[in-house]
mmCIF file of C-alpha atoms in Angstrom:
data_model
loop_
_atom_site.group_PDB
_atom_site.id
_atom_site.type_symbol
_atom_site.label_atom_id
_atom_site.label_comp_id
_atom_site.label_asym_id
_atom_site.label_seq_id
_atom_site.Cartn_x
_atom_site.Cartn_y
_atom_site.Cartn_z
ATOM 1 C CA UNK A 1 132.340 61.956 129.847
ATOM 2 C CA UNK A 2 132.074 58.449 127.757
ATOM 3 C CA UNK A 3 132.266 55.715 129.436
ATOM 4 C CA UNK A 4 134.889 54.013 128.369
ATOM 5 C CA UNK A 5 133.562 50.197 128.237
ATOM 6 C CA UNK A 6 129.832 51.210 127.092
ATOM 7 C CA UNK A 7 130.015 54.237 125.303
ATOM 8 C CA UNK A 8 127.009 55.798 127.670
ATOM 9 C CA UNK A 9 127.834 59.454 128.330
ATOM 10 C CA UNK A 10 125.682 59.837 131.723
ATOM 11 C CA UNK A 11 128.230 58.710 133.949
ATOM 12 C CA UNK A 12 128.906 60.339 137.062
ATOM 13 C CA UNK A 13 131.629 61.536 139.520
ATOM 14 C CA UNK A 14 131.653 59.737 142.513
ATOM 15 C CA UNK A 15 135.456 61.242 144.165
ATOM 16 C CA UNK A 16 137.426 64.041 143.365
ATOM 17 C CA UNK A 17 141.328 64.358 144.220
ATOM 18 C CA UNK A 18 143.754 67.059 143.750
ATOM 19 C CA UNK A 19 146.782 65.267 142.366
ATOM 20 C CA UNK A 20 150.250 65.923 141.025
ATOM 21 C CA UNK A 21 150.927 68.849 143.591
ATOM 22 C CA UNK A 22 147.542 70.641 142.646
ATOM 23 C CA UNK A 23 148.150 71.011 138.852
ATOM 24 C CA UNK A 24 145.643 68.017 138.057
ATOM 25 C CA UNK A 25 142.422 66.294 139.249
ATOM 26 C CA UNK A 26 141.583 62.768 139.619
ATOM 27 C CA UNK A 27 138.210 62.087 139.460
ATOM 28 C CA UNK A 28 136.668 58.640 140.119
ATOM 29 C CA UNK A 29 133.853 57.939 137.979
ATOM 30 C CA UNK A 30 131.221 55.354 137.587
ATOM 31 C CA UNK A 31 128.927 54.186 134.685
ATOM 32 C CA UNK A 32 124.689 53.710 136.062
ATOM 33 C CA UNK A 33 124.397 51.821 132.667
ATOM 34 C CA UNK A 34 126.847 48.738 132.602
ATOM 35 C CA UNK A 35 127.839 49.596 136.394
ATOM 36 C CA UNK A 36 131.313 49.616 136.170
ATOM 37 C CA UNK A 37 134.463 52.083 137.369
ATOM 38 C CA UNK A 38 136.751 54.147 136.045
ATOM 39 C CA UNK A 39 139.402 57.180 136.013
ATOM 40 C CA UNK A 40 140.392 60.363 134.900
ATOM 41 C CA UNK A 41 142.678 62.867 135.130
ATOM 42 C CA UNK A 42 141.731 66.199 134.362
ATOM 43 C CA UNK A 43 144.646 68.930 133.671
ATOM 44 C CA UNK A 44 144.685 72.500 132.834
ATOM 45 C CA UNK A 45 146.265 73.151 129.319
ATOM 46 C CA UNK A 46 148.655 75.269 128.391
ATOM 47 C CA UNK A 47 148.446 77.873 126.023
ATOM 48 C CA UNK A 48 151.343 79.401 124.248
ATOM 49 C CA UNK A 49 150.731 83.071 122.835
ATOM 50 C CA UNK A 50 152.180 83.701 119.623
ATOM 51 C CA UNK A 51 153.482 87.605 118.680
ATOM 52 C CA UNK A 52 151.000 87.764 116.399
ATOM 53 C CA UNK A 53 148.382 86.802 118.678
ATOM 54 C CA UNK A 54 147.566 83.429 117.163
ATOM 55 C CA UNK A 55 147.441 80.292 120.045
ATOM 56 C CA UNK A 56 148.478 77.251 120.013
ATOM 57 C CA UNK A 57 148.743 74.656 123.277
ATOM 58 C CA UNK A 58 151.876 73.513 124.529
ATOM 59 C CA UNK A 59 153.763 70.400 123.787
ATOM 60 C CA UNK A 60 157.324 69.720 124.919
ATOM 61 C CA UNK A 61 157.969 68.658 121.845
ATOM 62 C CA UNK A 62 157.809 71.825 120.320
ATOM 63 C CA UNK A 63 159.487 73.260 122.976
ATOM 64 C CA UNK A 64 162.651 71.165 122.803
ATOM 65 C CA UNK A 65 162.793 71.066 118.823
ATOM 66 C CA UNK A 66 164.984 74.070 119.066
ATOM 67 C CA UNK A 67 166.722 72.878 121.792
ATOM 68 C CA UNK A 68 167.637 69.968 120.305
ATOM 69 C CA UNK A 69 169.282 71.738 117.319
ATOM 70 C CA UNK A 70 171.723 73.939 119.582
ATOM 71 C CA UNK A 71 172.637 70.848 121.617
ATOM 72 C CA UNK A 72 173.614 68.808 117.859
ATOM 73 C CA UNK A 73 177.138 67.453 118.161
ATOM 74 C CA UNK A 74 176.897 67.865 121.914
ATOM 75 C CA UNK A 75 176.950 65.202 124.764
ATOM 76 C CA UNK A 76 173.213 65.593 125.849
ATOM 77 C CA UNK A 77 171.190 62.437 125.498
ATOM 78 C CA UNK A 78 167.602 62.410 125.036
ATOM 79 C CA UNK A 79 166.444 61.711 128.087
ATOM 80 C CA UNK A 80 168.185 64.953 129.298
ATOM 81 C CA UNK A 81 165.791 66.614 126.398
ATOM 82 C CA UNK A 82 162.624 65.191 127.866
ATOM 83 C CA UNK A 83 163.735 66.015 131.431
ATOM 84 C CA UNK A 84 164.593 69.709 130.433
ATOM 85 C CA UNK A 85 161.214 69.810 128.437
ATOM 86 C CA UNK A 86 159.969 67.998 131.304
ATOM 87 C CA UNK A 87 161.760 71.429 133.290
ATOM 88 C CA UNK A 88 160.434 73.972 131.299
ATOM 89 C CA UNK A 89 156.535 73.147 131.068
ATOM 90 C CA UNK A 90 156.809 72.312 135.295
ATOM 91 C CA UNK A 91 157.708 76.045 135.566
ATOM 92 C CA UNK A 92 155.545 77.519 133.091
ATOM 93 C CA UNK A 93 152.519 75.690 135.422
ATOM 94 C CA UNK A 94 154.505 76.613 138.620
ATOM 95 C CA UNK A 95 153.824 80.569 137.351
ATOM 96 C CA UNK A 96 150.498 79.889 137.129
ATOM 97 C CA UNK A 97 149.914 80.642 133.484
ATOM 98 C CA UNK A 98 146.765 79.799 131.471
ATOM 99 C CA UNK A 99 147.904 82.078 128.098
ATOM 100 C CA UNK A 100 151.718 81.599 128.341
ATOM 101 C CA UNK A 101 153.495 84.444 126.011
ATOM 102 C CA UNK A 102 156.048 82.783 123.461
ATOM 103 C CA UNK A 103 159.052 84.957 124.873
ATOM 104 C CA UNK A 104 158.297 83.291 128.545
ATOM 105 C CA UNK A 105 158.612 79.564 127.050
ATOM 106 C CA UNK A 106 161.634 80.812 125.756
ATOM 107 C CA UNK A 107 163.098 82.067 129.151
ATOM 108 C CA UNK A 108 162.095 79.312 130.902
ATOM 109 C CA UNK A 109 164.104 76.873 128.667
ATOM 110 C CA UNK A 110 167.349 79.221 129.097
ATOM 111 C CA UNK A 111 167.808 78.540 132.613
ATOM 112 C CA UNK A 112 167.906 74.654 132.143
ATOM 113 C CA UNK A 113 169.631 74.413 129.353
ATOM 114 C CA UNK A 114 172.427 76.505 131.022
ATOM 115 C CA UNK A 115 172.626 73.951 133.310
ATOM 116 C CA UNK A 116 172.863 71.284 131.035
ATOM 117 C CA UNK A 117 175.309 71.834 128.699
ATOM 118 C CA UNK A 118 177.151 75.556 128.644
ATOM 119 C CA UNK A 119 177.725 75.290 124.553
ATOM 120 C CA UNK A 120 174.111 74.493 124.001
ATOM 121 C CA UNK A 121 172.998 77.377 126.314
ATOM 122 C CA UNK A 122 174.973 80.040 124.141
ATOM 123 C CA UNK A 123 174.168 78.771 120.710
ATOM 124 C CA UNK A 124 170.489 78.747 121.568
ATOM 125 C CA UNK A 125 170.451 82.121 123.765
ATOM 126 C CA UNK A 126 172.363 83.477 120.608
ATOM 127 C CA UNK A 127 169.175 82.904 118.484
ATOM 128 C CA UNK A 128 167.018 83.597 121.256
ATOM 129 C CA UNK A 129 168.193 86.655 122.825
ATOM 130 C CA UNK A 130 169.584 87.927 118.915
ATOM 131 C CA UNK A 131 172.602 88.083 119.576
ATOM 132 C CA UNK A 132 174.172 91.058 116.429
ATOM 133 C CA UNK A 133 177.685 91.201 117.606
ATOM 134 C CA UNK A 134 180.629 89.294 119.011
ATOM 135 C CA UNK A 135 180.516 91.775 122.164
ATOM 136 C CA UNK A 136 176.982 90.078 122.875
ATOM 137 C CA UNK A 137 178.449 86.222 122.881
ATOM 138 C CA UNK A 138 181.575 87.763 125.060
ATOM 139 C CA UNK A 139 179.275 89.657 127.499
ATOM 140 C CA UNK A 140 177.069 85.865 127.790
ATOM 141 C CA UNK A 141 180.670 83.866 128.224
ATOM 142 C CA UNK A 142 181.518 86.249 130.796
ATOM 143 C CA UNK A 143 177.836 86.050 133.158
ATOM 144 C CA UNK A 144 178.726 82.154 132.256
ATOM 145 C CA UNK A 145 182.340 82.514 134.151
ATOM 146 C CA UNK A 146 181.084 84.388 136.982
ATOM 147 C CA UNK A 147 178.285 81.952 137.640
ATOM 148 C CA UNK A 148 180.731 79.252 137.524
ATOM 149 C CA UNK A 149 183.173 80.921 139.834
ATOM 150 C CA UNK A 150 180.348 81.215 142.321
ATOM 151 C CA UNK A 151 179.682 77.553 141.958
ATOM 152 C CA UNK A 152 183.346 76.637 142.553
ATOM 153 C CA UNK A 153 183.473 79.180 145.360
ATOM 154 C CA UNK A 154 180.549 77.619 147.215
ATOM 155 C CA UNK A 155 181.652 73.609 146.455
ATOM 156 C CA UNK A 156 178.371 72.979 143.635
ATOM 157 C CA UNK A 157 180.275 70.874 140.851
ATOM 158 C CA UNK A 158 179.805 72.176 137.775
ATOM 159 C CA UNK A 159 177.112 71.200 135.315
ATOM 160 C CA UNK A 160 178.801 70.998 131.550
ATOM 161 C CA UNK A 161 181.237 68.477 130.716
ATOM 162 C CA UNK A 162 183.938 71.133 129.153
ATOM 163 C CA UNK A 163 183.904 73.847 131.981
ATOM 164 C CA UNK A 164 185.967 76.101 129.715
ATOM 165 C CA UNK A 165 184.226 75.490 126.236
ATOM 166 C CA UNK A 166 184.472 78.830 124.305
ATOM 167 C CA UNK A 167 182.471 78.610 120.665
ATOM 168 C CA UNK A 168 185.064 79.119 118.130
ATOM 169 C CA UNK A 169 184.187 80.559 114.724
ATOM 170 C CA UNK A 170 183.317 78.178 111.958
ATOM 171 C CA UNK A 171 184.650 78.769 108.419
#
């Protein structure tokens, strides 16, 4: 590690701390040439595994870029973006993955973005889980229904801002 006011890379670790709930460590580090302190923050880094067996590390960005197309014309901010992408890469570390495959970044963002906004959910989960027939977008609308019955039935408001929003064809 360079120290960061001298350049000198002999500098050495003087305290170690687990931080952010044991996905990171903070190291406290000092420099024997110009004598001065610093920090770091060491993280692991998430891989995503492509089909074809290519990797790649994560970024949020890239994991909301999608996500942001099935939620155009919708009423999600982005701040709600960042916080699901903010969502998705929290559980992908909560698993415990080092390689993550590309299918699991997928399923991680579907359960969020349900959540969030019920329109976005099925236009992305359409692409996602290829969707070939209307049966497959009635069969989603009606796991969506049930779900929100439950939530009524136990007093947990709903998420979306149209509770009944049903896509209508285009054209």
């Amino acid at each position: 590690m360079h120290c960061p006011y001298c350049r000198n890379n002999d500098t050495r670790v003087l305290d170690s701390r687990v931080a952010d709930d044991g996905t990171a460590i903070r190291r406290r580090r000092g420099c024997p040439a110009c004598e001065k302190r610093f920090s770091t923050v060491e993280q692991m880094q998430l891989v995503v595994v492509k089909r074809s067996g290519a990797t790649e590390p994560f970024t949020r960005d890239k994991a909301i870029a999608g996500v942001r197309k099935a939620c155009k014309g919708r009423p999600v901010s982005e701040d709600d973006l960042a916080n699901l992408g903010q969502k998705v890469e929290t559980a992908l570390r909560a698993e415990g993955w080092a390689e993550v495959p590309a299918n699991e970044v997928g399923l991680a963002i579907l359960g969020p973005l349900r959540e969030l906004d019920e329109v976005a959910y099925l236009r992305f989960a359409s692409v996602y889980k290829a969707f070939e027939s209307a049966d497959a977008f009635e069969e989603e609308i009606a796991m969506l229904r049930a779900e929100r019955s439950v939530r009524e039935a136990t007093g947990v408001p709903a998420q979306s801002s149209e509770p009944d929003a049903v896509p209508q064809p285009t054209g």
